[in-house]
Short mmCIF file of C-alpha atoms in Angstrom, two decimals:
data_model
loop_
_atom_site.label_atom_id
_atom_site.label_comp_id
_atom_site.label_asym_id
_atom_site.label_seq_id
_atom_site.Cartn_x
_atom_site.Cartn_y
_atom_site.Cartn_z
CA MET A 1 92.77 -75.46 8.34
CA ARG A 2 92.56 -76.62 11.80
CA VAL A 3 90.29 -79.84 10.74
CA LEU A 4 92.20 -82.19 13.71
CA ALA A 5 92.82 -79.05 16.13
CA LEU A 6 88.61 -78.40 15.86
CA MET A 7 87.57 -81.61 16.56
CA ALA A 8 90.12 -82.28 19.13
CA GLU A 9 88.64 -78.53 21.10
CA ARG A 10 85.48 -80.81 20.60
CA THR A 11 86.45 -84.27 22.06
CA LYS A 12 88.12 -81.65 25.10
CA ALA A 13 84.55 -79.90 25.72
CA GLU A 14 82.05 -82.97 25.74
CA ALA A 15 84.76 -84.59 28.14
CA ASP A 16 84.08 -81.62 30.20
CA GLY A 17 80.13 -81.90 29.51
CA VAL A 18 80.20 -78.99 27.60
CA LYS A 19 78.01 -80.01 24.46
CA PRO A 20 79.32 -78.01 21.55
CA VAL A 21 77.27 -75.24 19.65
CA ALA A 22 78.22 -77.51 15.86
CA LYS A 23 79.50 -81.31 15.31
CA ALA A 24 80.08 -80.56 12.53
CA ILE A 25 82.99 -79.08 10.55
CA ASN A 26 83.26 -77.55 7.63
CA THR A 27 85.20 -76.26 4.83
CA SER A 28 83.64 -73.01 2.46
CA GLY A 29 86.26 -71.95 -0.05
CA ILE A 30 84.96 -68.51 -1.60
CA VAL A 31 86.76 -67.33 -5.32
CA ALA A 32 87.45 -63.99 -5.76
CA VAL A 33 88.46 -63.01 -9.62
CA LEU A 34 89.17 -59.65 -10.68
CA GLU A 35 90.78 -59.19 -14.05
CA GLN A 36 94.54 -61.21 -13.94
CA HIS A 37 93.79 -61.12 -9.99
CA LYS A 38 92.76 -64.20 -7.84
CA VAL A 39 92.27 -64.47 -4.28
CA VAL A 40 91.05 -67.76 -2.72
CA LEU A 41 90.01 -67.57 0.65
CA PHE A 42 88.93 -71.29 3.05
CA PHE A 43 87.47 -71.37 6.49
CA THR A 44 87.42 -74.62 8.10
CA GLY A 45 85.04 -74.58 11.41
CA HIS A 46 81.50 -75.02 12.25
CA ALA A 47 79.81 -72.26 10.02
CA HIS A 48 78.36 -73.40 7.07
CA ALA A 49 79.35 -71.80 3.29
CA GLY A 50 76.53 -69.10 3.50
CA LYS A 51 78.07 -67.70 7.19
CA ASN A 52 81.06 -67.36 5.69
CA MET A 53 80.14 -65.73 2.44
CA GLU A 54 77.98 -63.20 4.56
CA ARG A 55 81.42 -62.66 6.39
CA VAL A 56 83.47 -61.83 3.16
CA LEU A 57 80.80 -60.25 1.80
CA ALA A 58 79.98 -57.41 4.29
CA HIS A 59 83.11 -55.81 3.37
CA ARG A 60 82.46 -56.04 -0.56
CA ALA A 61 82.34 -52.91 -2.13
CA GLN A 62 78.38 -52.08 -2.02
CA GLU A 63 78.35 -50.23 -5.61
CA LEU A 64 79.32 -53.62 -7.76
CA ALA A 65 77.26 -56.64 -9.74
CA PRO A 66 76.31 -58.98 -6.86
CA ALA A 67 78.55 -61.82 -6.75
CA MET A 68 77.94 -65.06 -8.53
CA GLN A 69 78.30 -67.82 -6.06
CA MET A 70 77.88 -71.51 -7.40
CA CYS A 71 77.55 -74.26 -4.69
CA ASP A 72 75.22 -77.03 -3.81
CA ALA A 73 71.36 -76.51 -3.68
CA LEU A 74 72.01 -76.83 0.35
CA SER A 75 70.24 -74.15 1.95
CA SER A 76 72.67 -73.81 4.31
CA ASN A 77 74.84 -72.19 1.57
CA VAL A 78 73.13 -69.05 0.28
CA ALA A 79 71.87 -68.57 4.44
CA GLY A 80 73.00 -65.31 5.69
CA GLU A 81 72.38 -61.40 4.38
CA PHE A 82 73.95 -61.02 1.38
CA LYS A 83 72.97 -61.09 -2.36
CA THR A 84 74.81 -63.38 -5.16
CA ILE A 85 73.61 -64.57 -8.76
CA VAL A 86 73.41 -68.32 -7.12
CA ALA A 87 74.38 -71.51 -9.75
CA ASN A 88 73.33 -74.53 -8.58
CA CYS A 89 76.64 -76.85 -9.06
CA LEU A 90 74.89 -79.19 -12.41
CA THR A 91 77.65 -81.82 -11.55
CA HIS A 92 75.87 -82.16 -7.98
CA GLY A 93 72.26 -82.65 -9.10
CA ARG A 94 73.51 -85.14 -11.73
CA ARG A 95 75.56 -87.49 -8.77
CA GLN A 96 72.34 -87.60 -6.61
CA VAL A 97 70.08 -88.13 -9.50
CA ALA A 98 72.93 -91.19 -10.06
CA ASP A 99 73.09 -92.39 -6.26
CA VAL A 100 68.75 -93.18 -6.99
CA ALA A 101 68.87 -94.34 -10.14
CA GLU A 102 69.13 -98.62 -9.38
CA GLN A 103 65.45 -97.89 -7.58
CA PHE A 104 64.38 -95.57 -10.47
CA PRO A 105 66.62 -96.83 -13.86
CA LYS A 106 64.66 -95.68 -16.35
CA ALA A 107 63.99 -91.28 -14.94
CA ALA A 108 67.80 -91.90 -14.37
CA ARG A 109 68.94 -92.65 -17.79
CA HIS A 110 66.43 -89.77 -18.72
CA VAL A 111 68.07 -87.18 -16.74
CA ILE A 112 71.46 -88.78 -17.44
CA GLU A 113 71.29 -88.76 -20.94
CA ALA A 114 70.02 -84.53 -21.13
CA LEU A 115 72.66 -83.61 -18.40
CA ALA A 116 75.24 -85.90 -21.06
CA GLU A 117 73.96 -83.47 -24.09
CA VAL A 118 74.56 -80.55 -21.91
CA TYR A 119 78.29 -81.73 -20.42
CA LYS A 120 78.99 -82.99 -24.15
CA ASN A 121 78.28 -78.68 -25.52
CA ASP A 122 80.06 -77.47 -21.96
CA ALA A 123 83.78 -80.14 -23.84
CA GLN A 124 82.69 -78.13 -27.05
CA CYS A 125 83.11 -74.84 -25.50
CA ARG A 126 86.61 -76.12 -24.05
CA GLN A 127 87.65 -77.64 -27.45
CA ASP A 128 87.13 -73.80 -28.80
CA GLN A 129 88.58 -71.94 -25.60
CA LEU A 130 85.62 -70.11 -25.32
CA SER A 131 86.11 -66.93 -23.46
CA ALA A 132 83.16 -67.23 -21.09
CA GLU A 133 81.10 -64.71 -22.08
CA GLN A 134 81.24 -67.27 -25.88
CA ARG A 135 80.68 -69.86 -23.50
CA LEU A 136 77.71 -68.51 -22.06
CA SER A 137 76.39 -67.60 -25.36
CA PHE A 138 76.83 -70.85 -27.02
CA HIS A 139 74.99 -72.73 -23.63
CA GLN A 140 72.28 -70.32 -23.95
CA ALA A 141 72.18 -71.60 -27.98
CA HIS A 142 72.39 -75.15 -27.30
CA SER A 143 71.95 -76.44 -23.71
CA LEU A 144 68.81 -73.78 -22.63
CA SER A 145 65.95 -75.94 -24.07
CA ILE A 146 67.98 -79.10 -23.10
CA MET A 147 67.56 -77.66 -19.78
CA GLU A 148 64.10 -76.45 -19.95
CA ASP A 149 62.84 -79.49 -21.30
CA LEU A 150 64.44 -81.33 -18.09
CA GLN A 151 62.86 -79.38 -15.63
CA ARG A 152 59.39 -79.75 -17.61
CA TRP A 153 59.32 -82.85 -16.92
CA MET A 154 60.58 -82.84 -13.59
CA ASN A 155 57.83 -80.63 -12.57
CA GLU A 156 55.48 -83.39 -14.62
CA GLN A 157 56.67 -85.86 -12.61
CA PHE A 158 56.33 -84.28 -9.56
CA GLU A 159 52.61 -82.78 -10.04
CA GLN A 160 52.21 -86.61 -10.62
CA CYS A 161 53.37 -87.64 -7.65
CA GLY A 162 50.71 -85.06 -6.16
CA ARG A 163 47.84 -86.73 -7.82
CA ARG A 164 48.78 -89.83 -6.99
CA ASP A 165 50.87 -92.54 -4.76
CA GLU A 166 54.39 -91.72 -3.72
CA SER A 167 55.12 -94.43 -6.32
CA ALA A 168 53.89 -92.79 -9.69
CA LEU A 169 57.46 -90.57 -8.90
CA LEU A 170 60.29 -90.55 -11.56
CA GLN A 171 57.62 -93.40 -13.70
CA PRO A 172 59.49 -93.74 -16.85
CA VAL A 173 59.89 -91.40 -19.76
#
C-alpha cells in the first residue's frame, strides 16, 4: 500500500497548481474463497471500493452466482456496474448507534440490546463450530425475528418523525 507515496504525489501536484482528482486515499480489501484456496487483494488509491469491485468482477466468470459483498452502507461501496449480494456490516451499524447514544440513550439502548442478542447467537455458533450453512440456519431460526422486530421499530421511528417535528425521531421505546 503506497499511502505515503500517494500523499506525496498529491502534495506535489497541488504545489504545481494542479487540482487533484480526489483527495481521499482509500484501501479496499477483496477476499475470494474457492474450496480450499483463498486470494486476498488490496487496492490503495483514490478509487472507492465499488470501483475496485467493478474492476475485479469484470474478470469473474459470468456463469458464477453473484459474489457476496460485505461492506458498510456507504453508497460508493456498491457504485459500479456489477451484481453482488450485499451484506452490510452489522458492526459498523452498531458503532454508529453507539456514537449517538448520548443524544438518544433509550433508543440506542434498544438497538444495542437487540443486536447483543444476535451477537450472543453468533457466539453460540462459533462455540459450536458450526459450518457456514449451519450458522445461517441457526441465525434464521434465532436471530431473524430479532432483526425483523428491530427493522419494524426503526421504520416506526422514522414514520413518527415524518408526522411530527425532528424531536420525535428515536423517542424512547
